Amino acid sequence: MGAGGQNGEGRIAGPRLIAIVGPFQSGKTSLLESLLVRAGGAARQGSVRDGTSVGDSSPEARSHAMSVEPNVASVDYMGDRFTFVDCPGSVEFIHDMRYVLPVCDAAVVVCEADARKTPALQVILRELEELGVPRIVFLNKIDLAGGGVREALEMLQPASRAPLLLRQLPTFENGVATGFVDLALERAFVYRESAPSEVVEMPAGIAGDEKQARYNMLEKLADYDDALMEQLISDIEPPRDRVFDDLAKELREGHVVPLMIGSATAGHGVTRLLKALRHEAPGVAQSRTRLGIGDSGPALAQVLRTIHTAHGGKLSLARVLRGAFPDGAAVVGSRGSEERIAGVARLTGAVTAKLAKAEEGDTVAFARLESFLTGDRFSDNKKPPEAAVLPPPPPHTQAFAIVAKDRKDEVRLAAALAKLTEEDPSLAYVQDQESAELKLFGQGEMHLRVIVERLAGRFDVVVETKKPSVAYRETIRDPVTVRGRHKKQSGGHGQFGDVVVEVTPRGRGEGFAFAERVHGGTVPRQYFSSVEMGARDAMNSGPLGFPVVDVGVTLTDGSYHTVDSSDMAFRAATKIALAEALPKARPVLLEPILAVTIYVPSDALARASALVSARRGQILGFEAREGWRGWEALRATIPEAEIGDLIVELRSATAGVGAFETKFDHLAEISGRVADAIIAAHKRAAE
């Protein structure tokens, strides 16, 4: 490993894109406010609680006092431009982060010294680790912390696969954090209210702790720098430049995760964080390398968020990875479509500032790129750029059935949903033909509620919601043989069809089957297909009111008239026969059973198992979640009717981090009071 002073890991100039991520309510938006104030991009620090923050500016975010989409703000700090993307921390909105992180240069992970939130921190860090994004942990709310920073470090370390590197020691007075010691600078700072920290004399009594903590920091850095290791072994104090070079190098290569401390709401520790980002965070050139993009070639950008504004049309928030894009430039997307840029703007919350050109490294909004989707790349070349590797949409965990309150809004509802699903790839909707329901699928109750609020607030479409219906089926237990005759006389030709059919149950999942065993031409072969069509018609709704499955129908006998028989007559005769046969064959209700895999921290396994049992589920087994230390994967089968709000209870039982995936497994018989209630409710709905 090269010597620290010769690594060339100096400060990188140019625009940087920094993600602010972390568990729910860890203080991410407050940190964004504080960063903007410290950098001179805002006159005063706004408040999430009071609805005055630059971030969380949408009506839905203000209403719920939480981030429900990524928020962007750009600021110039000491000659460098920083764009911060404040990503939601709630697991119901965290999917947006997955389109932002790949094009970020680094991330600030905001967390607390709270063991209950460690699994949520692990989820966030896992995303960053998989993508190789350099990251700094900002231990927030240090002014409220009761324990020591070493205890916090020990508690947080299991969430990170890379070692956490303590960069600062807090100093206390009467149990209150009053400042910190920077272990790289070997200087003490005291916090100032709403102002940068000031350098002070090293507090008495902390020198021993500082020396030990600094040595521990250098020892971890030395794992990746042989020259530094030799200096430590020889008890030689390394030059400060070498230390900072190593800090930058190991951060950029992901070998270590620096841990800094502060308070976002009070602005403590924020200036040191800004300076660390300015001096140590990589730039767009390193991000290109991580993404496998060459340094030379046509201008290239990647869309990280799509926004449909109420009056300004579509905006594509994108990072310029190479080159520059002037306003009005013709561009081609990775899907082959061509567009022309109709405007370039820098975003700071809800405020836009028009630009003549987007420079390399900039993160800006491009107007009217109608055919480009979130995650698409576009270039100023005639040849479509290579598509980005995008994460698959997360599995849906909850659904609403929605209907426009005013029928005249149905067309506008469809158009609004198309725009919202373009903005949010984790959202989906489908028109269920069988139930005649428009079903909206999302990541949880709050996610779907926010979508409903957006429909009303942004698109002026008010919808009513209800629990989606379940696709129940019915089948039969006993074989029966019946005759069905359709005979009708009127002026001219009449109608005559006569069939004898044998109706039998089939194995679960075998579906419908038709056969014939007619002898002697009692039913001409030309009518066999009409008999089958009549049988299929009868399967659409059985005696219990649901589609019939897993039934065999065999034509065994019948009769015909040379003049009056027809395809329509034999089809009608078969439907008559089945209408009589199915009730006699002991019909039984079937419900869909889903195969479910539930992911939870190990200490929540018992609670998750209890949730499965309470929902008529069957536990099949569990094993350690592959690649996730301290997590379990619980396998079970659960009736679809019981899945509805499972995610709500699961997240309540797992501090918000539980997740599950489902797929259809089989149909199972259901009887007794549960079946009676389902049948009665279905009949009431049909009346």
PDB file of C-alpha atoms in Angstrom, residues 342-614:
ATOM      1  CA  ALA A 342     -37.274  22.212 -22.779  1.00  0.00           C
ATOM      2  CA  GLY A 343     -35.611  23.753 -19.752  1.00  0.00           C
ATOM      3  CA  VAL A 344     -32.929  23.184 -17.115  1.00  0.00           C
ATOM      4  CA  ALA A 345     -33.370  24.177 -13.468  1.00  0.00           C
ATOM      5  CA  ARG A 346     -31.641  23.719 -10.145  1.00  0.00           C
ATOM      6  CA  LEU A 347     -33.952  22.637  -7.314  1.00  0.00           C
ATOM      7  CA  THR A 348     -33.832  23.661  -3.689  1.00  0.00           C
ATOM      8  CA  GLY A 349     -36.904  22.157  -2.133  1.00  0.00           C
ATOM      9  CA  ALA A 350     -39.900  23.632  -3.957  1.00  0.00           C
ATOM     10  CA  VAL A 351     -37.844  26.550  -5.369  1.00  0.00           C
ATOM     11  CA  THR A 352     -36.415  26.337  -8.901  1.00  0.00           C
ATOM     12  CA  ALA A 353     -33.654  28.398 -10.503  1.00  0.00           C
ATOM     13  CA  LYS A 354     -33.348  28.314 -14.286  1.00  0.00           C
ATOM     14  CA  LEU A 355     -30.001  27.450 -15.849  1.00  0.00           C
ATOM     15  CA  ALA A 356     -28.625  27.824 -19.355  1.00  0.00           C
ATOM     16  CA  LYS A 357     -26.691  24.589 -19.114  1.00  0.00           C
ATOM     17  CA  ALA A 358     -26.211  21.565 -16.879  1.00  0.00           C
ATOM     18  CA  GLU A 359     -22.524  20.988 -16.193  1.00  0.00           C
ATOM     19  CA  GLU A 360     -20.745  17.702 -15.511  1.00  0.00           C
ATOM     20  CA  GLY A 361     -21.544  16.525 -12.003  1.00  0.00           C
ATOM     21  CA  ASP A 362     -24.654  18.707 -11.689  1.00  0.00           C
ATOM     22  CA  THR A 363     -27.939  17.300 -10.429  1.00  0.00           C
ATOM     23  CA  VAL A 364     -30.709  19.316 -12.054  1.00  0.00           C
ATOM     24  CA  ALA A 365     -34.261  19.076 -13.350  1.00  0.00           C
ATOM     25  CA  PHE A 366     -34.763  18.709 -17.108  1.00  0.00           C
ATOM     26  CA  ALA A 367     -38.158  19.723 -18.460  1.00  0.00           C
ATOM     27  CA  ARG A 368     -40.433  17.826 -20.823  1.00  0.00           C
ATOM     28  CA  LEU A 369     -38.426  14.661 -21.409  1.00  0.00           C
ATOM     29  CA  GLU A 370     -41.761  12.907 -21.778  1.00  0.00           C
ATOM     30  CA  SER A 371     -40.632   9.415 -22.755  1.00  0.00           C
ATOM     31  CA  PHE A 372     -37.822   9.092 -20.201  1.00  0.00           C
ATOM     32  CA  LEU A 373     -38.497   7.116 -17.023  1.00  0.00           C
ATOM     33  CA  THR A 374     -36.842   7.028 -13.621  1.00  0.00           C
ATOM     34  CA  GLY A 375     -33.549   5.158 -13.978  1.00  0.00           C
ATOM     35  CA  ASP A 376     -33.179   5.885 -17.705  1.00  0.00           C
ATOM     36  CA  ARG A 377     -29.952   7.273 -19.083  1.00  0.00           C
ATOM     37  CA  PHE A 378     -29.831   9.805 -21.907  1.00  0.00           C
ATOM     38  CA  SER A 379     -27.112  11.214 -24.130  1.00  0.00           C
ATOM     39  CA  ASP A 380     -26.571  13.979 -26.681  1.00  0.00           C
ATOM     40  CA  ASN A 381     -25.345  11.341 -29.132  1.00  0.00           C
ATOM     41  CA  LYS A 382     -27.502   9.832 -31.882  1.00  0.00           C
ATOM     42  CA  LYS A 383     -26.876   6.347 -30.504  1.00  0.00           C
ATOM     43  CA  PRO A 384     -28.880   5.289 -27.405  1.00  0.00           C
ATOM     44  CA  PRO A 385     -26.631   4.978 -24.336  1.00  0.00           C
ATOM     45  CA  GLU A 386     -26.266   1.707 -22.515  1.00  0.00           C
ATOM     46  CA  ALA A 387     -29.087   1.239 -20.005  1.00  0.00           C
ATOM     47  CA  ALA A 388     -28.376   1.403 -16.287  1.00  0.00           C
ATOM     48  CA  VAL A 389     -28.737  -1.687 -14.133  1.00  0.00           C
ATOM     49  CA  LEU A 390     -31.854  -0.895 -12.117  1.00  0.00           C
ATOM     50  CA  PRO A 391     -33.248  -2.545  -9.002  1.00  0.00           C
ATOM     51  CA  PRO A 392     -36.483  -4.478  -9.484  1.00  0.00           C
ATOM     52  CA  PRO A 393     -39.574  -2.873  -7.939  1.00  0.00           C
ATOM     53  CA  PRO A 394     -40.057  -4.095  -4.368  1.00  0.00           C
ATOM     54  CA  PRO A 395     -42.797  -6.685  -3.757  1.00  0.00           C
ATOM     55  CA  HIS A 396     -46.184  -5.155  -3.017  1.00  0.00           C
ATOM     56  CA  THR A 397     -47.339  -5.636   0.562  1.00  0.00           C
ATOM     57  CA  GLN A 398     -50.789  -4.033   0.656  1.00  0.00           C
ATOM     58  CA  ALA A 399     -53.612  -3.088  -1.689  1.00  0.00           C
ATOM     59  CA  PHE A 400     -56.654  -0.825  -1.808  1.00  0.00           C
ATOM     60  CA  ALA A 401     -59.632  -1.159  -4.117  1.00  0.00           C
ATOM     61  CA  ILE A 402     -60.404   2.378  -5.283  1.00  0.00           C
ATOM     62  CA  VAL A 403     -63.259   4.018  -7.154  1.00  0.00           C
ATOM     63  CA  ALA A 404     -63.723   7.616  -8.234  1.00  0.00           C
ATOM     64  CA  LYS A 405     -66.261   9.319  -5.978  1.00  0.00           C
ATOM     65  CA  ASP A 406     -67.623  11.125  -9.032  1.00  0.00           C
ATOM     66  CA  ARG A 407     -68.087   8.829 -12.025  1.00  0.00           C
ATOM     67  CA  LYS A 408     -67.116  11.604 -14.427  1.00  0.00           C
ATOM     68  CA  ASP A 409     -63.594  11.488 -12.935  1.00  0.00           C
ATOM     69  CA  GLU A 410     -62.917   7.891 -14.024  1.00  0.00           C
ATOM     70  CA  VAL A 411     -60.941   8.881 -17.130  1.00  0.00           C
ATOM     71  CA  ARG A 412     -58.942  11.465 -15.158  1.00  0.00           C
ATOM     72  CA  LEU A 413     -58.291   8.836 -12.483  1.00  0.00           C
ATOM     73  CA  ALA A 414     -56.640   6.536 -15.013  1.00  0.00           C
ATOM     74  CA  ALA A 415     -54.455   9.379 -16.334  1.00  0.00           C
ATOM     75  CA  ALA A 416     -53.468  10.438 -12.808  1.00  0.00           C
ATOM     76  CA  LEU A 417     -52.528   6.890 -11.804  1.00  0.00           C
ATOM     77  CA  ALA A 418     -50.368   6.563 -14.922  1.00  0.00           C
ATOM     78  CA  LYS A 419     -48.407   9.661 -13.849  1.00  0.00           C
ATOM     79  CA  LEU A 420     -48.099   8.552 -10.238  1.00  0.00           C
ATOM     80  CA  THR A 421     -46.822   5.098 -11.167  1.00  0.00           C
ATOM     81  CA  GLU A 422     -44.296   6.754 -13.475  1.00  0.00           C
ATOM     82  CA  GLU A 423     -43.094   8.824 -10.512  1.00  0.00           C
ATOM     83  CA  ASP A 424     -43.131   5.856  -8.153  1.00  0.00           C
ATOM     84  CA  PRO A 425     -42.074   2.490  -9.651  1.00  0.00           C
ATOM     85  CA  SER A 426     -43.056   0.707  -6.412  1.00  0.00           C
ATOM     86  CA  LEU A 427     -46.711   1.553  -7.085  1.00  0.00           C
ATOM     87  CA  ALA A 428     -48.937  -0.476  -9.414  1.00  0.00           C
ATOM     88  CA  TYR A 429     -52.579  -0.653 -10.351  1.00  0.00           C
ATOM     89  CA  VAL A 430     -54.714  -3.119 -12.260  1.00  0.00           C
ATOM     90  CA  GLN A 431     -58.303  -3.250 -13.411  1.00  0.00           C
ATOM     91  CA  ASP A 432     -59.563  -6.613 -12.153  1.00  0.00           C
ATOM     92  CA  GLN A 433     -62.084  -7.797 -14.724  1.00  0.00           C
ATOM     93  CA  GLU A 434     -63.531 -10.521 -12.520  1.00  0.00           C
ATOM     94  CA  SER A 435     -64.320  -8.289  -9.541  1.00  0.00           C
ATOM     95  CA  ALA A 436     -64.727  -5.089 -11.595  1.00  0.00           C
ATOM     96  CA  GLU A 437     -62.375  -3.420  -9.086  1.00  0.00           C
ATOM     97  CA  LEU A 438     -59.525  -1.023  -9.707  1.00  0.00           C
ATOM     98  CA  LYS A 439     -56.816  -2.321  -7.367  1.00  0.00           C
ATOM     99  CA  LEU A 440     -53.949  -0.131  -6.193  1.00  0.00           C
ATOM    100  CA  PHE A 441     -50.848  -1.963  -4.899  1.00  0.00           C
ATOM    101  CA  GLY A 442     -48.173  -0.358  -2.745  1.00  0.00           C
ATOM    102  CA  GLN A 443     -45.713  -0.704   0.119  1.00  0.00           C
ATOM    103  CA  GLY A 444     -48.070  -0.287   3.053  1.00  0.00           C
ATOM    104  CA  GLU A 445     -51.027   1.613   4.406  1.00  0.00           C
ATOM    105  CA  MET A 446     -49.255   4.982   4.698  1.00  0.00           C
ATOM    106  CA  HIS A 447     -47.834   4.667   1.186  1.00  0.00           C
ATOM    107  CA  LEU A 448     -51.290   4.071  -0.271  1.00  0.00           C
ATOM    108  CA  ARG A 449     -52.855   6.816   1.839  1.00  0.00           C
ATOM    109  CA  VAL A 450     -50.315   9.309   0.494  1.00  0.00           C
ATOM    110  CA  ILE A 451     -51.143   8.240  -3.072  1.00  0.00           C
ATOM    111  CA  VAL A 452     -54.855   8.777  -2.387  1.00  0.00           C
ATOM    112  CA  GLU A 453     -54.028  12.228  -0.982  1.00  0.00           C
ATOM    113  CA  ARG A 454     -52.001  13.071  -4.092  1.00  0.00           C
ATOM    114  CA  LEU A 455     -54.884  12.037  -6.323  1.00  0.00           C
ATOM    115  CA  ALA A 456     -57.105  14.521  -4.519  1.00  0.00           C
ATOM    116  CA  GLY A 457     -54.603  17.317  -3.936  1.00  0.00           C
ATOM    117  CA  ARG A 458     -52.599  17.340  -7.157  1.00  0.00           C
ATOM    118  CA  PHE A 459     -55.042  15.887  -9.669  1.00  0.00           C
ATOM    119  CA  ASP A 460     -58.370  16.866  -8.081  1.00  0.00           C
ATOM    120  CA  VAL A 461     -59.630  13.263  -8.223  1.00  0.00           C
ATOM    121  CA  VAL A 462     -61.293  12.107  -5.007  1.00  0.00           C
ATOM    122  CA  VAL A 463     -61.489   8.343  -4.577  1.00  0.00           C
ATOM    123  CA  GLU A 464     -63.122   6.009  -2.099  1.00  0.00           C
ATOM    124  CA  THR A 465     -61.143   3.030  -0.830  1.00  0.00           C
ATOM    125  CA  LYS A 466     -62.026  -0.398   0.478  1.00  0.00           C
ATOM    126  CA  LYS A 467     -60.423  -3.751   1.066  1.00  0.00           C
ATOM    127  CA  PRO A 468     -59.945  -5.592  -2.259  1.00  0.00           C
ATOM    128  CA  SER A 469     -62.054  -8.664  -2.851  1.00  0.00           C
ATOM    129  CA  VAL A 470     -60.439 -12.091  -2.782  1.00  0.00           C
ATOM    130  CA  ALA A 471     -60.623 -14.396  -5.819  1.00  0.00           C
ATOM    131  CA  TYR A 472     -62.541 -17.252  -4.174  1.00  0.00           C
ATOM    132  CA  ARG A 473     -63.381 -20.320  -6.224  1.00  0.00           C
ATOM    133  CA  GLU A 474     -65.618 -23.334  -5.753  1.00  0.00           C
ATOM    134  CA  THR A 475     -65.487 -26.951  -6.768  1.00  0.00           C
ATOM    135  CA  ILE A 476     -67.430 -30.180  -6.164  1.00  0.00           C
ATOM    136  CA  ARG A 477     -66.873 -33.232  -3.997  1.00  0.00           C
ATOM    137  CA  ASP A 478     -69.149 -35.866  -5.638  1.00  0.00           C
ATOM    138  CA  PRO A 479     -69.723 -37.121  -9.192  1.00  0.00           C
ATOM    139  CA  VAL A 480     -73.233 -36.763 -10.622  1.00  0.00           C
ATOM    140  CA  THR A 481     -74.920 -37.575 -13.921  1.00  0.00           C
ATOM    141  CA  VAL A 482     -77.773 -35.380 -15.210  1.00  0.00           C
ATOM    142  CA  ARG A 483     -79.768 -34.732 -18.344  1.00  0.00           C
ATOM    143  CA  GLY A 484     -80.307 -31.275 -19.730  1.00  0.00           C
ATOM    144  CA  ARG A 485     -82.847 -30.537 -22.411  1.00  0.00           C
ATOM    145  CA  HIS A 486     -83.487 -27.288 -24.240  1.00  0.00           C
ATOM    146  CA  LYS A 487     -86.645 -27.304 -26.366  1.00  0.00           C
ATOM    147  CA  LYS A 488     -88.386 -24.264 -27.748  1.00  0.00           C
ATOM    148  CA  GLN A 489     -90.998 -24.020 -30.495  1.00  0.00           C
ATOM    149  CA  SER A 490     -91.857 -20.844 -32.361  1.00  0.00           C
ATOM    150  CA  GLY A 491     -92.807 -19.906 -35.878  1.00  0.00           C
ATOM    151  CA  GLY A 492     -90.441 -21.611 -38.327  1.00  0.00           C
ATOM    152  CA  HIS A 493     -87.538 -23.685 -37.014  1.00  0.00           C
ATOM    153  CA  GLY A 494     -87.565 -24.482 -33.302  1.00  0.00           C
ATOM    154  CA  GLN A 495     -84.671 -25.117 -30.925  1.00  0.00           C
ATOM    155  CA  PHE A 496     -83.800 -28.567 -29.651  1.00  0.00           C
ATOM    156  CA  GLY A 497     -80.798 -29.852 -27.744  1.00  0.00           C
ATOM    157  CA  ASP A 498     -80.633 -32.827 -25.371  1.00  0.00           C
ATOM    158  CA  VAL A 499     -77.543 -33.963 -23.464  1.00  0.00           C
ATOM    159  CA  VAL A 500     -76.617 -36.357 -20.695  1.00  0.00           C
ATOM    160  CA  VAL A 501     -73.422 -35.306 -18.900  1.00  0.00           C
ATOM    161  CA  GLU A 502     -71.328 -36.860 -16.205  1.00  0.00           C
ATOM    162  CA  VAL A 503     -69.828 -34.244 -13.866  1.00  0.00           C
ATOM    163  CA  THR A 504     -66.861 -35.327 -11.742  1.00  0.00           C
ATOM    164  CA  PRO A 505     -64.399 -33.660  -9.356  1.00  0.00           C
ATOM    165  CA  ARG A 506     -60.760 -33.388 -10.455  1.00  0.00           C
ATOM    166  CA  GLY A 507     -57.519 -33.021  -8.522  1.00  0.00           C
ATOM    167  CA  ARG A 508     -56.671 -29.631  -7.071  1.00  0.00           C
ATOM    168  CA  GLY A 509     -55.111 -27.428  -9.688  1.00  0.00           C
ATOM    169  CA  GLU A 510     -56.014 -29.699 -12.626  1.00  0.00           C
ATOM    170  CA  GLY A 511     -58.593 -27.238 -13.954  1.00  0.00           C
ATOM    171  CA  PHE A 512     -61.526 -27.957 -16.276  1.00  0.00           C
ATOM    172  CA  ALA A 513     -61.586 -30.898 -18.677  1.00  0.00           C
ATOM    173  CA  PHE A 514     -64.137 -31.959 -21.279  1.00  0.00           C
ATOM    174  CA  ALA A 515     -64.527 -35.406 -22.842  1.00  0.00           C
ATOM    175  CA  GLU A 516     -67.186 -37.405 -24.717  1.00  0.00           C
ATOM    176  CA  ARG A 517     -68.267 -41.046 -24.715  1.00  0.00           C
ATOM    177  CA  VAL A 518     -71.165 -40.885 -27.135  1.00  0.00           C
ATOM    178  CA  HIS A 519     -72.150 -44.071 -28.964  1.00  0.00           C
ATOM    179  CA  GLY A 520     -74.410 -44.536 -31.939  1.00  0.00           C
ATOM    180  CA  GLY A 521     -74.530 -40.894 -33.009  1.00  0.00           C
ATOM    181  CA  THR A 522     -77.074 -39.844 -30.392  1.00  0.00           C
ATOM    182  CA  VAL A 523     -75.341 -36.445 -30.450  1.00  0.00           C
ATOM    183  CA  PRO A 524     -73.657 -35.590 -33.761  1.00  0.00           C
ATOM    184  CA  ARG A 525     -69.933 -34.805 -33.509  1.00  0.00           C
ATOM    185  CA  GLN A 526     -70.515 -31.318 -34.891  1.00  0.00           C
ATOM    186  CA  TYR A 527     -72.180 -30.338 -31.571  1.00  0.00           C
ATOM    187  CA  PHE A 528     -69.420 -31.561 -29.234  1.00  0.00           C
ATOM    188  CA  SER A 529     -67.703 -28.171 -29.198  1.00  0.00           C
ATOM    189  CA  SER A 530     -71.023 -26.476 -28.376  1.00  0.00           C
ATOM    190  CA  VAL A 531     -71.494 -28.811 -25.421  1.00  0.00           C
ATOM    191  CA  GLU A 532     -68.003 -27.929 -24.197  1.00  0.00           C
ATOM    192  CA  MET A 533     -68.707 -24.213 -24.589  1.00  0.00           C
ATOM    193  CA  GLY A 534     -71.934 -24.582 -22.622  1.00  0.00           C
ATOM    194  CA  ALA A 535     -70.044 -26.381 -19.837  1.00  0.00           C
ATOM    195  CA  ARG A 536     -67.433 -23.642 -19.729  1.00  0.00           C
ATOM    196  CA  ASP A 537     -70.200 -21.020 -19.550  1.00  0.00           C
ATOM    197  CA  ALA A 538     -71.663 -22.805 -16.534  1.00  0.00           C
ATOM    198  CA  MET A 539     -68.260 -22.731 -14.779  1.00  0.00           C
ATOM    199  CA  ASN A 540     -68.284 -18.912 -14.644  1.00  0.00           C
ATOM    200  CA  SER A 541     -70.530 -18.937 -11.591  1.00  0.00           C
ATOM    201  CA  GLY A 542     -71.464 -21.940  -9.486  1.00  0.00           C
ATOM    202  CA  PRO A 543     -74.176 -22.486  -6.885  1.00  0.00           C
ATOM    203  CA  LEU A 544     -72.113 -20.676  -4.209  1.00  0.00           C
ATOM    204  CA  GLY A 545     -71.701 -17.667  -6.477  1.00  0.00           C
ATOM    205  CA  PHE A 546     -68.049 -18.106  -7.489  1.00  0.00           C
ATOM    206  CA  PRO A 547     -66.216 -19.468 -10.549  1.00  0.00           C
ATOM    207  CA  VAL A 548     -66.005 -23.262 -10.592  1.00  0.00           C
ATOM    208  CA  VAL A 549     -62.641 -25.007 -11.001  1.00  0.00           C
ATOM    209  CA  ASP A 550     -61.201 -28.524 -11.093  1.00  0.00           C
ATOM    210  CA  VAL A 551     -64.272 -30.168 -12.627  1.00  0.00           C
ATOM    211  CA  GLY A 552     -64.520 -32.686 -15.454  1.00  0.00           C
ATOM    212  CA  VAL A 553     -67.558 -32.841 -17.758  1.00  0.00           C
ATOM    213  CA  THR A 554     -68.111 -35.862 -19.974  1.00  0.00           C
ATOM    214  CA  LEU A 555     -70.873 -36.048 -22.607  1.00  0.00           C
ATOM    215  CA  THR A 556     -72.283 -39.594 -22.471  1.00  0.00           C
ATOM    216  CA  ASP A 557     -75.656 -39.474 -24.273  1.00  0.00           C
ATOM    217  CA  GLY A 558     -78.362 -37.236 -25.672  1.00  0.00           C
ATOM    218  CA  SER A 559     -80.580 -36.762 -28.686  1.00  0.00           C
ATOM    219  CA  TYR A 560     -81.058 -34.306 -31.534  1.00  0.00           C
ATOM    220  CA  HIS A 561     -83.540 -33.126 -34.145  1.00  0.00           C
ATOM    221  CA  THR A 562     -82.500 -33.014 -37.771  1.00  0.00           C
ATOM    222  CA  VAL A 563     -84.173 -29.620 -38.276  1.00  0.00           C
ATOM    223  CA  ASP A 564     -84.385 -27.876 -34.891  1.00  0.00           C
ATOM    224  CA  SER A 565     -81.012 -28.789 -33.368  1.00  0.00           C
ATOM    225  CA  SER A 566     -78.244 -26.175 -33.480  1.00  0.00           C
ATOM    226  CA  ASP A 567     -75.014 -25.154 -31.773  1.00  0.00           C
ATOM    227  CA  MET A 568     -76.906 -22.635 -29.662  1.00  0.00           C
ATOM    228  CA  ALA A 569     -79.477 -25.212 -28.571  1.00  0.00           C
ATOM    229  CA  PHE A 570     -76.865 -27.744 -27.417  1.00  0.00           C
ATOM    230  CA  ARG A 571     -74.931 -24.998 -25.628  1.00  0.00           C
ATOM    231  CA  ALA A 572     -78.092 -23.985 -23.778  1.00  0.00           C
ATOM    232  CA  ALA A 573     -78.952 -27.623 -22.944  1.00  0.00           C
ATOM    233  CA  THR A 574     -75.505 -28.147 -21.392  1.00  0.00           C
ATOM    234  CA  LYS A 575     -75.847 -25.043 -19.221  1.00  0.00           C
ATOM    235  CA  ILE A 576     -79.203 -26.374 -17.990  1.00  0.00           C
ATOM    236  CA  ALA A 577     -77.611 -29.723 -17.157  1.00  0.00           C
ATOM    237  CA  LEU A 578     -74.739 -28.124 -15.229  1.00  0.00           C
ATOM    238  CA  ALA A 579     -77.091 -25.813 -13.337  1.00  0.00           C
ATOM    239  CA  GLU A 580     -78.772 -28.939 -11.993  1.00  0.00           C
ATOM    240  CA  ALA A 581     -75.627 -31.017 -11.523  1.00  0.00           C
ATOM    241  CA  LEU A 582     -73.380 -28.651  -9.584  1.00  0.00           C
ATOM    242  CA  PRO A 583     -75.669 -28.139  -6.559  1.00  0.00           C
ATOM    243  CA  LYS A 584     -76.127 -31.921  -6.327  1.00  0.00           C
ATOM    244  CA  ALA A 585     -72.378 -32.570  -6.365  1.00  0.00           C
ATOM    245  CA  ARG A 586     -71.757 -31.122  -2.872  1.00  0.00           C
ATOM    246  CA  PRO A 587     -70.128 -27.805  -3.824  1.00  0.00           C
ATOM    247  CA  VAL A 588     -67.338 -26.517  -1.596  1.00  0.00           C
ATOM    248  CA  LEU A 589     -65.704 -23.108  -1.324  1.00  0.00           C
ATOM    249  CA  LEU A 590     -61.997 -22.714  -2.163  1.00  0.00           C
ATOM    250  CA  GLU A 591     -59.733 -19.880  -1.042  1.00  0.00           C
ATOM    251  CA  PRO A 592     -56.353 -18.897  -2.460  1.00  0.00           C
ATOM    252  CA  ILE A 593     -53.394 -19.742  -0.233  1.00  0.00           C
ATOM    253  CA  LEU A 594     -50.182 -17.757  -0.617  1.00  0.00           C
ATOM    254  CA  ALA A 595     -46.625 -18.913  -0.031  1.00  0.00           C
ATOM    255  CA  VAL A 596     -45.103 -16.214   2.153  1.00  0.00           C
ATOM    256  CA  THR A 597     -41.497 -15.522   3.069  1.00  0.00           C
ATOM    257  CA  ILE A 598     -41.191 -13.103   5.980  1.00  0.00           C
ATOM    258  CA  TYR A 599     -37.902 -11.335   6.731  1.00  0.00           C
ATOM    259  CA  VAL A 600     -37.380 -10.180  10.317  1.00  0.00           C
ATOM    260  CA  PRO A 601     -34.561  -9.564  12.799  1.00  0.00           C
ATOM    261  CA  SER A 602     -33.879 -12.694  14.826  1.00  0.00           C
ATOM    262  CA  ASP A 603     -35.267 -11.246  18.050  1.00  0.00           C
ATOM    263  CA  ALA A 604     -38.625 -10.685  16.316  1.00  0.00           C
ATOM    264  CA  LEU A 605     -39.010 -14.242  14.989  1.00  0.00           C
ATOM    265  CA  ALA A 606     -41.385 -15.331  17.769  1.00  0.00           C
ATOM    266  CA  ARG A 607     -43.609 -12.297  17.200  1.00  0.00           C
ATOM    267  CA  ALA A 608     -43.690 -12.918  13.454  1.00  0.00           C
ATOM    268  CA  SER A 609     -44.577 -16.582  14.026  1.00  0.00           C
ATOM    269  CA  ALA A 610     -47.474 -15.534  16.258  1.00  0.00           C
ATOM    270  CA  LEU A 611     -48.775 -13.238  13.515  1.00  0.00           C
ATOM    271  CA  VAL A 612     -48.778 -16.143  11.059  1.00  0.00           C
ATOM    272  CA  SER A 613     -50.666 -18.421  13.436  1.00  0.00           C
ATOM    273  CA  ALA A 614     -53.227 -15.715  14.209  1.00  0.00           C
TER     274      ALA A 614
END
